[in-house]
Amino acid sequence: MEAQPPPLPVSVLPVQRWRLWLHLLLVVPYPLIAAFAGGADKEAKRSALTGGWKSLLIVCGIELMVFSTILGLAVWLSRTTRDDLMLRSRGMGRFIVQGMGYSLAIRFGIGLVMGLVAAVLILLGVVTQEAIEQFVNSNRPDVEKLVDVKALKNDPIYFWLTLTFVSFVVAGLREELWRSASLTGLRKLWPQWFGSTQGQLVGVVLTSLLFGIGHLGQGWFAVGVTAVIGIALGTIMVLHRSAWPAIIAHGAFDAASFALLPLVLK
């Protein structure tokens, strides 16, 4: 019988509320930076991760440096510990297996739900198959603004860096650390509302909406899909009391998406 996950971490260090407020104000709005950047560069023809693998590393390095500075300052202010962030790595082998499984389950679940909704609408005569195809094509995520599809097809170094470093570190680790730090801030500032498992799941929904808006530059369809994915990943994190299964699932999901991207667009 599998052991029950440990209770949600509760910090015992005394921290002034102004420090917790600053933690929250530093961390939570972070995804909106991507939304504003995408809006300011809406007509740009170049992708954010363009210019070959060297430029890819430079851009990703800058993003990681900015995020690390913000997170480090927030963690220092709020005296947040590794346990608060649910980063204990005991049982990493199990977390990797779980993360890979969750990645497949999330992809399958999203595809199944979207397919069922489309089928019901067609059977009820609400829309036609052609209308659904037109809607999907006109509202698909504008991924060309994120990655260089040509480089994915023709540059093996760019391809493998995208599937490994970008997917598991820049996306998986960075974004799930953001989620964990946001939930920690909510839990420490308002323990009566967000201190329980149910309260943390409410926090997951709230932060996932911001997570979705952070993808506004890729279109509104991407906002909705990433918000749903964020809810799934946040739920995994809270139920396992660990960020690692969510980090692995996030990275695997993105890696598979990038690998299939040239074929799907073609």
PDB file of C-alpha atoms in Angstrom:
ATOM      1  CA  MET A   1       0.000   0.000   0.000  1.00  0.00           C
ATOM      2  CA  GLU A   2       1.470   3.342  -1.048  1.00  0.00           C
ATOM      3  CA  ALA A   3       2.263   5.740   1.788  1.00  0.00           C
ATOM      4  CA  GLN A   4       0.101   8.807   2.101  1.00  0.00           C
ATOM      5  CA  PRO A   5       1.752  12.104   1.076  1.00  0.00           C
ATOM      6  CA  PRO A   6       3.017  14.247   3.956  1.00  0.00           C
ATOM      7  CA  PRO A   7       0.928  17.211   5.141  1.00  0.00           C
ATOM      8  CA  LEU A   8       1.346  20.577   3.490  1.00  0.00           C
ATOM      9  CA  PRO A   9       4.483  22.272   4.824  1.00  0.00           C
ATOM     10  CA  VAL A  10       3.963  24.975   7.418  1.00  0.00           C
ATOM     11  CA  SER A  11       6.881  27.295   8.072  1.00  0.00           C
ATOM     12  CA  VAL A  12       7.730  27.751  11.737  1.00  0.00           C
ATOM     13  CA  LEU A  13       9.968  30.776  11.202  1.00  0.00           C
ATOM     14  CA  PRO A  14       8.398  34.077  12.325  1.00  0.00           C
ATOM     15  CA  VAL A  15       8.013  36.379   9.330  1.00  0.00           C
ATOM     16  CA  GLN A  16       6.559  39.869   9.248  1.00  0.00           C
ATOM     17  CA  ARG A  17       3.509  40.194   7.009  1.00  0.00           C
ATOM     18  CA  TRP A  18       5.104  42.923   4.913  1.00  0.00           C
ATOM     19  CA  ARG A  19       7.773  40.419   3.892  1.00  0.00           C
ATOM     20  CA  LEU A  20       5.093  37.927   2.829  1.00  0.00           C
ATOM     21  CA  TRP A  21       3.307  40.639   0.843  1.00  0.00           C
ATOM     22  CA  LEU A  22       6.508  41.495  -0.987  1.00  0.00           C
ATOM     23  CA  HIS A  23       7.085  37.806  -1.721  1.00  0.00           C
ATOM     24  CA  LEU A  24       3.628  37.564  -3.252  1.00  0.00           C
ATOM     25  CA  LEU A  25       3.936  40.816  -5.208  1.00  0.00           C
ATOM     26  CA  LEU A  26       7.293  39.774  -6.619  1.00  0.00           C
ATOM     27  CA  VAL A  27       6.374  36.230  -7.623  1.00  0.00           C
ATOM     28  CA  VAL A  28       2.704  36.070  -8.613  1.00  0.00           C
ATOM     29  CA  PRO A  29       2.660  38.708 -11.416  1.00  0.00           C
ATOM     30  CA  TYR A  30       5.723  37.213 -13.109  1.00  0.00           C
ATOM     31  CA  PRO A  31       3.835  35.442 -15.978  1.00  0.00           C
ATOM     32  CA  LEU A  32       2.184  38.721 -16.925  1.00  0.00           C
ATOM     33  CA  ILE A  33       5.586  39.957 -18.100  1.00  0.00           C
ATOM     34  CA  ALA A  34       5.289  37.514 -21.001  1.00  0.00           C
ATOM     35  CA  ALA A  35       1.792  38.782 -21.789  1.00  0.00           C
ATOM     36  CA  PHE A  36       2.917  42.419 -21.918  1.00  0.00           C
ATOM     37  CA  ALA A  37       5.995  41.513 -23.955  1.00  0.00           C
ATOM     38  CA  GLY A  38       3.852  39.545 -26.381  1.00  0.00           C
ATOM     39  CA  GLY A  39       1.398  42.397 -26.715  1.00  0.00           C
ATOM     40  CA  ALA A  40       4.140  44.933 -27.302  1.00  0.00           C
ATOM     41  CA  ASP A  41       5.669  42.735 -30.012  1.00  0.00           C
ATOM     42  CA  LYS A  42       2.463  41.423 -31.523  1.00  0.00           C
ATOM     43  CA  GLU A  43       3.406  42.204 -35.101  1.00  0.00           C
ATOM     44  CA  ALA A  44       6.919  40.760 -34.830  1.00  0.00           C
ATOM     45  CA  LYS A  45       7.823  38.187 -37.460  1.00  0.00           C
ATOM     46  CA  ARG A  46      10.716  36.643 -35.535  1.00  0.00           C
ATOM     47  CA  SER A  47      10.218  34.070 -32.823  1.00  0.00           C
ATOM     48  CA  ALA A  48      11.395  34.699 -29.275  1.00  0.00           C
ATOM     49  CA  LEU A  49      13.849  31.780 -29.458  1.00  0.00           C
ATOM     50  CA  THR A  50      15.333  32.441 -32.885  1.00  0.00           C
ATOM     51  CA  GLY A  51      18.796  32.935 -34.323  1.00  0.00           C
ATOM     52  CA  GLY A  52      20.222  29.436 -33.849  1.00  0.00           C
ATOM     53  CA  TRP A  53      21.263  27.494 -30.793  1.00  0.00           C
ATOM     54  CA  LYS A  54      23.700  30.122 -29.505  1.00  0.00           C
ATOM     55  CA  SER A  55      21.008  32.790 -29.448  1.00  0.00           C
ATOM     56  CA  LEU A  56      18.687  30.242 -27.872  1.00  0.00           C
ATOM     57  CA  LEU A  57      21.093  29.779 -24.968  1.00  0.00           C
ATOM     58  CA  ILE A  58      21.552  33.539 -24.560  1.00  0.00           C
ATOM     59  CA  VAL A  59      17.817  34.257 -24.451  1.00  0.00           C
ATOM     60  CA  CYS A  60      17.129  31.363 -22.083  1.00  0.00           C
ATOM     61  CA  GLY A  61      20.053  32.372 -19.880  1.00  0.00           C
ATOM     62  CA  ILE A  62      18.675  35.900 -19.555  1.00  0.00           C
ATOM     63  CA  GLU A  63      15.202  34.587 -18.703  1.00  0.00           C
ATOM     64  CA  LEU A  64      16.597  32.239 -16.066  1.00  0.00           C
ATOM     65  CA  MET A  65      18.749  35.002 -14.577  1.00  0.00           C
ATOM     66  CA  VAL A  66      15.792  37.391 -14.294  1.00  0.00           C
ATOM     67  CA  PHE A  67      13.555  34.738 -12.772  1.00  0.00           C
ATOM     68  CA  SER A  68      16.260  33.535 -10.364  1.00  0.00           C
ATOM     69  CA  THR A  69      16.801  37.096  -9.151  1.00  0.00           C
ATOM     70  CA  ILE A  70      13.093  37.658  -8.545  1.00  0.00           C
ATOM     71  CA  LEU A  71      12.578  34.269  -6.890  1.00  0.00           C
ATOM     72  CA  GLY A  72      15.736  34.565  -4.803  1.00  0.00           C
ATOM     73  CA  LEU A  73      14.692  37.953  -3.473  1.00  0.00           C
ATOM     74  CA  ALA A  74      11.174  36.730  -2.711  1.00  0.00           C
ATOM     75  CA  VAL A  75      12.466  33.613  -0.938  1.00  0.00           C
ATOM     76  CA  TRP A  76      14.911  35.679   1.119  1.00  0.00           C
ATOM     77  CA  LEU A  77      12.219  38.169   2.137  1.00  0.00           C
ATOM     78  CA  SER A  78       9.703  35.516   3.194  1.00  0.00           C
ATOM     79  CA  ARG A  79      12.287  33.087   4.632  1.00  0.00           C
ATOM     80  CA  THR A  80      10.853  30.391   2.421  1.00  0.00           C
ATOM     81  CA  THR A  81      12.520  26.999   2.761  1.00  0.00           C
ATOM     82  CA  ARG A  82      12.992  24.100   0.383  1.00  0.00           C
ATOM     83  CA  ASP A  83      10.223  22.267   2.223  1.00  0.00           C
ATOM     84  CA  ASP A  84       7.907  25.257   1.723  1.00  0.00           C
ATOM     85  CA  LEU A  85       8.538  25.012  -2.025  1.00  0.00           C
ATOM     86  CA  MET A  86       7.968  21.229  -1.924  1.00  0.00           C
ATOM     87  CA  LEU A  87      11.399  20.577  -3.432  1.00  0.00           C
ATOM     88  CA  ARG A  88      12.528  17.608  -1.358  1.00  0.00           C
ATOM     89  CA  SER A  89      13.855  15.102  -3.896  1.00  0.00           C
ATOM     90  CA  ARG A  90      13.513  11.831  -1.991  1.00  0.00           C
ATOM     91  CA  GLY A  91      12.053   9.213  -4.318  1.00  0.00           C
ATOM     92  CA  MET A  92      13.176  10.995  -7.494  1.00  0.00           C
ATOM     93  CA  GLY A  93      12.946   7.789  -9.536  1.00  0.00           C
ATOM     94  CA  ARG A  94       9.288   7.462  -8.613  1.00  0.00           C
ATOM     95  CA  PHE A  95       8.694  11.142  -9.384  1.00  0.00           C
ATOM     96  CA  ILE A  96      10.184  10.738 -12.870  1.00  0.00           C
ATOM     97  CA  VAL A  97       7.933   7.783 -13.664  1.00  0.00           C
ATOM     98  CA  GLN A  98       4.893   9.601 -12.279  1.00  0.00           C
ATOM     99  CA  GLY A  99       5.737  12.769 -14.191  1.00  0.00           C
ATOM    100  CA  MET A 100       6.057  10.928 -17.493  1.00  0.00           C
ATOM    101  CA  GLY A 101       2.748   9.186 -16.870  1.00  0.00           C
ATOM    102  CA  TYR A 102       1.015  12.423 -15.961  1.00  0.00           C
ATOM    103  CA  SER A 103       2.369  14.067 -19.117  1.00  0.00           C
ATOM    104  CA  LEU A 104       0.726  11.404 -21.267  1.00  0.00           C
ATOM    105  CA  ALA A 105      -2.479  11.560 -19.220  1.00  0.00           C
ATOM    106  CA  ILE A 106      -2.759  15.353 -19.582  1.00  0.00           C
ATOM    107  CA  ARG A 107      -2.226  15.209 -23.340  1.00  0.00           C
ATOM    108  CA  PHE A 108      -4.679  12.341 -23.736  1.00  0.00           C
ATOM    109  CA  GLY A 109      -7.254  14.020 -21.494  1.00  0.00           C
ATOM    110  CA  ILE A 110      -7.146  17.331 -23.343  1.00  0.00           C
ATOM    111  CA  GLY A 111      -7.411  15.605 -26.716  1.00  0.00           C
ATOM    112  CA  LEU A 112     -10.251  13.380 -25.518  1.00  0.00           C
ATOM    113  CA  VAL A 113     -12.288  16.257 -24.069  1.00  0.00           C
ATOM    114  CA  MET A 114     -11.802  18.452 -27.133  1.00  0.00           C
ATOM    115  CA  GLY A 115     -12.709  15.558 -29.436  1.00  0.00           C
ATOM    116  CA  LEU A 116     -15.840  14.700 -27.460  1.00  0.00           C
ATOM    117  CA  VAL A 117     -16.996  18.329 -27.378  1.00  0.00           C
ATOM    118  CA  ALA A 118     -16.478  18.652 -31.132  1.00  0.00           C
ATOM    119  CA  ALA A 119     -18.287  15.371 -31.806  1.00  0.00           C
ATOM    120  CA  VAL A 120     -21.289  16.346 -29.659  1.00  0.00           C
ATOM    121  CA  LEU A 121     -21.555  19.756 -31.328  1.00  0.00           C
ATOM    122  CA  ILE A 122     -21.448  18.148 -34.771  1.00  0.00           C
ATOM    123  CA  LEU A 123     -24.006  15.463 -33.866  1.00  0.00           C
ATOM    124  CA  LEU A 124     -26.373  18.079 -32.424  1.00  0.00           C
ATOM    125  CA  GLY A 125     -26.069  20.126 -35.595  1.00  0.00           C
ATOM    126  CA  VAL A 126     -24.731  23.147 -33.737  1.00  0.00           C
ATOM    127  CA  VAL A 127     -21.672  23.420 -35.957  1.00  0.00           C
ATOM    128  CA  THR A 128     -20.208  21.607 -38.942  1.00  0.00           C
ATOM    129  CA  GLN A 129     -16.913  19.787 -39.104  1.00  0.00           C
ATOM    130  CA  GLU A 130     -15.640  22.432 -41.514  1.00  0.00           C
ATOM    131  CA  ALA A 131     -16.516  25.181 -39.025  1.00  0.00           C
ATOM    132  CA  ILE A 132     -14.620  23.409 -36.241  1.00  0.00           C
ATOM    133  CA  GLU A 133     -11.589  22.913 -38.467  1.00  0.00           C
ATOM    134  CA  GLN A 134     -11.698  26.582 -39.423  1.00  0.00           C
ATOM    135  CA  PHE A 135     -11.970  27.600 -35.763  1.00  0.00           C
ATOM    136  CA  VAL A 136      -9.012  25.422 -34.772  1.00  0.00           C
ATOM    137  CA  ASN A 137      -6.863  26.689 -37.633  1.00  0.00           C
ATOM    138  CA  SER A 138      -7.679  30.337 -36.960  1.00  0.00           C
ATOM    139  CA  ASN A 139      -7.200  30.056 -33.181  1.00  0.00           C
ATOM    140  CA  ARG A 140      -4.297  27.644 -32.894  1.00  0.00           C
ATOM    141  CA  PRO A 141      -1.420  28.778 -30.651  1.00  0.00           C
ATOM    142  CA  ASP A 142       0.968  31.083 -32.491  1.00  0.00           C
ATOM    143  CA  VAL A 143       3.947  28.893 -31.689  1.00  0.00           C
ATOM    144  CA  GLU A 144       6.061  30.474 -34.415  1.00  0.00           C
ATOM    145  CA  LYS A 145       6.444  33.458 -32.070  1.00  0.00           C
ATOM    146  CA  LEU A 146       7.978  31.198 -29.442  1.00  0.00           C
ATOM    147  CA  VAL A 147      10.333  28.839 -31.285  1.00  0.00           C
ATOM    148  CA  ASP A 148      12.061  28.813 -34.650  1.00  0.00           C
ATOM    149  CA  VAL A 149      10.294  25.980 -36.468  1.00  0.00           C
ATOM    150  CA  LYS A 150      12.839  26.033 -39.296  1.00  0.00           C
ATOM    151  CA  ALA A 151      15.659  25.594 -36.788  1.00  0.00           C
ATOM    152  CA  LEU A 152      13.765  22.740 -35.129  1.00  0.00           C
ATOM    153  CA  LYS A 153      13.742  20.920 -38.463  1.00  0.00           C
ATOM    154  CA  ASN A 154      17.233  21.765 -39.695  1.00  0.00           C
ATOM    155  CA  ASP A 155      19.464  22.398 -36.659  1.00  0.00           C
ATOM    156  CA  PRO A 156      19.972  19.255 -34.504  1.00  0.00           C
ATOM    157  CA  ILE A 157      21.662  21.207 -31.678  1.00  0.00           C
ATOM    158  CA  TYR A 158      18.742  23.665 -31.534  1.00  0.00           C
ATOM    159  CA  PHE A 159      16.311  20.723 -31.681  1.00  0.00           C
ATOM    160  CA  TRP A 160      17.835  18.805 -28.764  1.00  0.00           C
ATOM    161  CA  LEU A 161      18.397  21.919 -26.651  1.00  0.00           C
ATOM    162  CA  THR A 162      14.706  22.720 -27.092  1.00  0.00           C
ATOM    163  CA  LEU A 163      13.654  19.211 -26.090  1.00  0.00           C
ATOM    164  CA  THR A 164      15.933  19.116 -23.031  1.00  0.00           C
ATOM    165  CA  PHE A 165      17.143  22.447 -21.654  1.00  0.00           C
ATOM    166  CA  VAL A 166      14.199  24.575 -22.794  1.00  0.00           C
ATOM    167  CA  SER A 167      11.505  22.007 -21.989  1.00  0.00           C
ATOM    168  CA  PHE A 168      12.721  20.735 -18.615  1.00  0.00           C
ATOM    169  CA  VAL A 169      14.635  23.722 -17.197  1.00  0.00           C
ATOM    170  CA  VAL A 170      13.408  26.952 -18.776  1.00  0.00           C
ATOM    171  CA  ALA A 171       9.790  25.766 -18.915  1.00  0.00           C
ATOM    172  CA  GLY A 172       9.310  22.871 -16.495  1.00  0.00           C
ATOM    173  CA  LEU A 173      11.559  23.850 -13.596  1.00  0.00           C
ATOM    174  CA  ARG A 174      11.158  27.621 -13.874  1.00  0.00           C
ATOM    175  CA  GLU A 175       7.377  27.678 -14.295  1.00  0.00           C
ATOM    176  CA  GLU A 176       6.665  25.058 -11.650  1.00  0.00           C
ATOM    177  CA  LEU A 177       8.962  26.866  -9.225  1.00  0.00           C
ATOM    178  CA  TRP A 178       6.881  29.955  -9.927  1.00  0.00           C
ATOM    179  CA  ARG A 179       3.720  27.981  -9.188  1.00  0.00           C
ATOM    180  CA  SER A 180       5.161  26.492  -6.008  1.00  0.00           C
ATOM    181  CA  ALA A 181       6.416  29.889  -4.786  1.00  0.00           C
ATOM    182  CA  SER A 182       3.025  31.461  -5.527  1.00  0.00           C
ATOM    183  CA  LEU A 183       1.176  28.754  -3.595  1.00  0.00           C
ATOM    184  CA  THR A 184       3.680  29.121  -0.747  1.00  0.00           C
ATOM    185  CA  GLY A 185       3.044  32.867  -0.580  1.00  0.00           C
ATOM    186  CA  LEU A 186      -0.709  32.375  -0.480  1.00  0.00           C
ATOM    187  CA  ARG A 187      -0.411  29.632   2.139  1.00  0.00           C
ATOM    188  CA  LYS A 188       1.864  31.638   4.428  1.00  0.00           C
ATOM    189  CA  LEU A 189      -0.014  34.929   4.114  1.00  0.00           C
ATOM    190  CA  TRP A 190      -3.553  33.514   4.438  1.00  0.00           C
ATOM    191  CA  PRO A 191      -3.234  30.092   6.110  1.00  0.00           C
ATOM    192  CA  GLN A 192      -6.913  30.095   7.038  1.00  0.00           C
ATOM    193  CA  TRP A 193      -7.889  30.223   3.343  1.00  0.00           C
ATOM    194  CA  PHE A 194      -5.019  28.508   1.537  1.00  0.00           C
ATOM    195  CA  GLY A 195      -3.488  26.317   4.253  1.00  0.00           C
ATOM    196  CA  SER A 196      -5.568  23.207   3.527  1.00  0.00           C
ATOM    197  CA  THR A 197      -5.446  20.961   0.491  1.00  0.00           C
ATOM    198  CA  GLN A 198      -8.744  22.407  -0.722  1.00  0.00           C
ATOM    199  CA  GLY A 199      -7.444  25.932  -0.236  1.00  0.00           C
ATOM    200  CA  GLN A 200      -4.274  25.140  -2.148  1.00  0.00           C
ATOM    201  CA  LEU A 201      -6.364  23.777  -5.026  1.00  0.00           C
ATOM    202  CA  VAL A 202      -8.242  27.084  -5.098  1.00  0.00           C
ATOM    203  CA  GLY A 203      -4.847  28.774  -5.262  1.00  0.00           C
ATOM    204  CA  VAL A 204      -3.932  26.472  -8.146  1.00  0.00           C
ATOM    205  CA  VAL A 205      -6.942  27.681 -10.125  1.00  0.00           C
ATOM    206  CA  LEU A 206      -6.164  31.345  -9.443  1.00  0.00           C
ATOM    207  CA  THR A 207      -2.494  31.072 -10.344  1.00  0.00           C
ATOM    208  CA  SER A 208      -3.282  28.969 -13.422  1.00  0.00           C
ATOM    209  CA  LEU A 209      -5.429  31.772 -14.790  1.00  0.00           C
ATOM    210  CA  LEU A 210      -2.367  34.032 -14.574  1.00  0.00           C
ATOM    211  CA  PHE A 211      -0.290  31.248 -16.090  1.00  0.00           C
ATOM    212  CA  GLY A 212      -2.682  31.162 -19.036  1.00  0.00           C
ATOM    213  CA  ILE A 213      -2.666  34.931 -19.509  1.00  0.00           C
ATOM    214  CA  GLY A 214       1.128  34.736 -19.588  1.00  0.00           C
ATOM    215  CA  HIS A 215       0.712  32.949 -22.952  1.00  0.00           C
ATOM    216  CA  LEU A 216      -1.447  35.693 -24.428  1.00  0.00           C
ATOM    217  CA  GLY A 217       1.131  36.370 -27.123  1.00  0.00           C
ATOM    218  CA  GLN A 218       0.324  32.929 -28.596  1.00  0.00           C
ATOM    219  CA  GLY A 219      -3.411  33.638 -28.873  1.00  0.00           C
ATOM    220  CA  TRP A 220      -6.503  33.177 -26.715  1.00  0.00           C
ATOM    221  CA  PHE A 221      -6.802  29.494 -27.530  1.00  0.00           C
ATOM    222  CA  ALA A 222      -3.340  29.021 -26.004  1.00  0.00           C
ATOM    223  CA  VAL A 223      -4.462  30.979 -22.932  1.00  0.00           C
ATOM    224  CA  GLY A 224      -7.309  28.538 -22.324  1.00  0.00           C
ATOM    225  CA  VAL A 225      -5.282  25.393 -22.973  1.00  0.00           C
ATOM    226  CA  THR A 226      -2.323  26.466 -20.822  1.00  0.00           C
ATOM    227  CA  ALA A 227      -4.652  27.485 -17.998  1.00  0.00           C
ATOM    228  CA  VAL A 228      -6.162  23.992 -18.031  1.00  0.00           C
ATOM    229  CA  ILE A 229      -2.684  22.421 -18.156  1.00  0.00           C
ATOM    230  CA  GLY A 230      -1.651  24.675 -15.268  1.00  0.00           C
ATOM    231  CA  ILE A 231      -4.582  23.463 -13.179  1.00  0.00           C
ATOM    232  CA  ALA A 232      -3.599  19.855 -13.885  1.00  0.00           C
ATOM    233  CA  LEU A 233       0.062  20.446 -13.000  1.00  0.00           C
ATOM    234  CA  GLY A 234      -0.796  22.406  -9.863  1.00  0.00           C
ATOM    235  CA  THR A 235      -3.172  19.673  -8.729  1.00  0.00           C
ATOM    236  CA  ILE A 236      -0.400  17.087  -9.184  1.00  0.00           C
ATOM    237  CA  MET A 237       1.941  19.250  -7.107  1.00  0.00           C
ATOM    238  CA  VAL A 238      -0.515  19.738  -4.243  1.00  0.00           C
ATOM    239  CA  LEU A 239      -1.720  16.128  -4.069  1.00  0.00           C
ATOM    240  CA  HIS A 240       1.820  14.727  -4.104  1.00  0.00           C
ATOM    241  CA  ARG A 241       3.153  17.465  -1.777  1.00  0.00           C
ATOM    242  CA  SER A 242       6.061  17.720  -4.211  1.00  0.00           C
ATOM    243  CA  ALA A 243       6.900  19.957  -7.147  1.00  0.00           C
ATOM    244  CA  TRP A 244       8.982  17.278  -8.887  1.00  0.00           C
ATOM    245  CA  PRO A 245       6.218  15.207 -10.530  1.00  0.00           C
ATOM    246  CA  ALA A 246       4.766  18.446 -11.932  1.00  0.00           C
ATOM    247  CA  ILE A 247       8.197  19.601 -13.127  1.00  0.00           C
ATOM    248  CA  ILE A 248       8.834  16.308 -14.931  1.00  0.00           C
ATOM    249  CA  ALA A 249       5.311  16.220 -16.392  1.00  0.00           C
ATOM    250  CA  HIS A 250       5.620  19.808 -17.601  1.00  0.00           C
ATOM    251  CA  GLY A 251       9.002  19.192 -19.211  1.00  0.00           C
ATOM    252  CA  ALA A 252       7.899  15.962 -20.889  1.00  0.00           C
ATOM    253  CA  PHE A 253       4.723  17.603 -22.187  1.00  0.00           C
ATOM    254  CA  ASP A 254       6.673  20.490 -23.726  1.00  0.00           C
ATOM    255  CA  ALA A 255       9.389  18.209 -25.135  1.00  0.00           C
ATOM    256  CA  ALA A 256       6.823  16.052 -26.919  1.00  0.00           C
ATOM    257  CA  SER A 257       5.069  19.167 -28.223  1.00  0.00           C
ATOM    258  CA  PHE A 258       8.291  20.628 -29.624  1.00  0.00           C
ATOM    259  CA  ALA A 259       9.275  17.290 -31.176  1.00  0.00           C
ATOM    260  CA  LEU A 260       5.934  16.998 -32.972  1.00  0.00           C
ATOM    261  CA  LEU A 261       5.682  20.681 -33.877  1.00  0.00           C
ATOM    262  CA  PRO A 262       7.280  20.630 -37.361  1.00  0.00           C
ATOM    263  CA  LEU A 263       5.141  17.638 -38.377  1.00  0.00           C
ATOM    264  CA  VAL A 264       1.925  19.115 -36.970  1.00  0.00           C
ATOM    265  CA  LEU A 265       2.418  22.477 -38.670  1.00  0.00           C
ATOM    266  CA  LYS A 266       3.214  20.748 -41.957  1.00  0.00           C
TER     267      LYS A 266
END
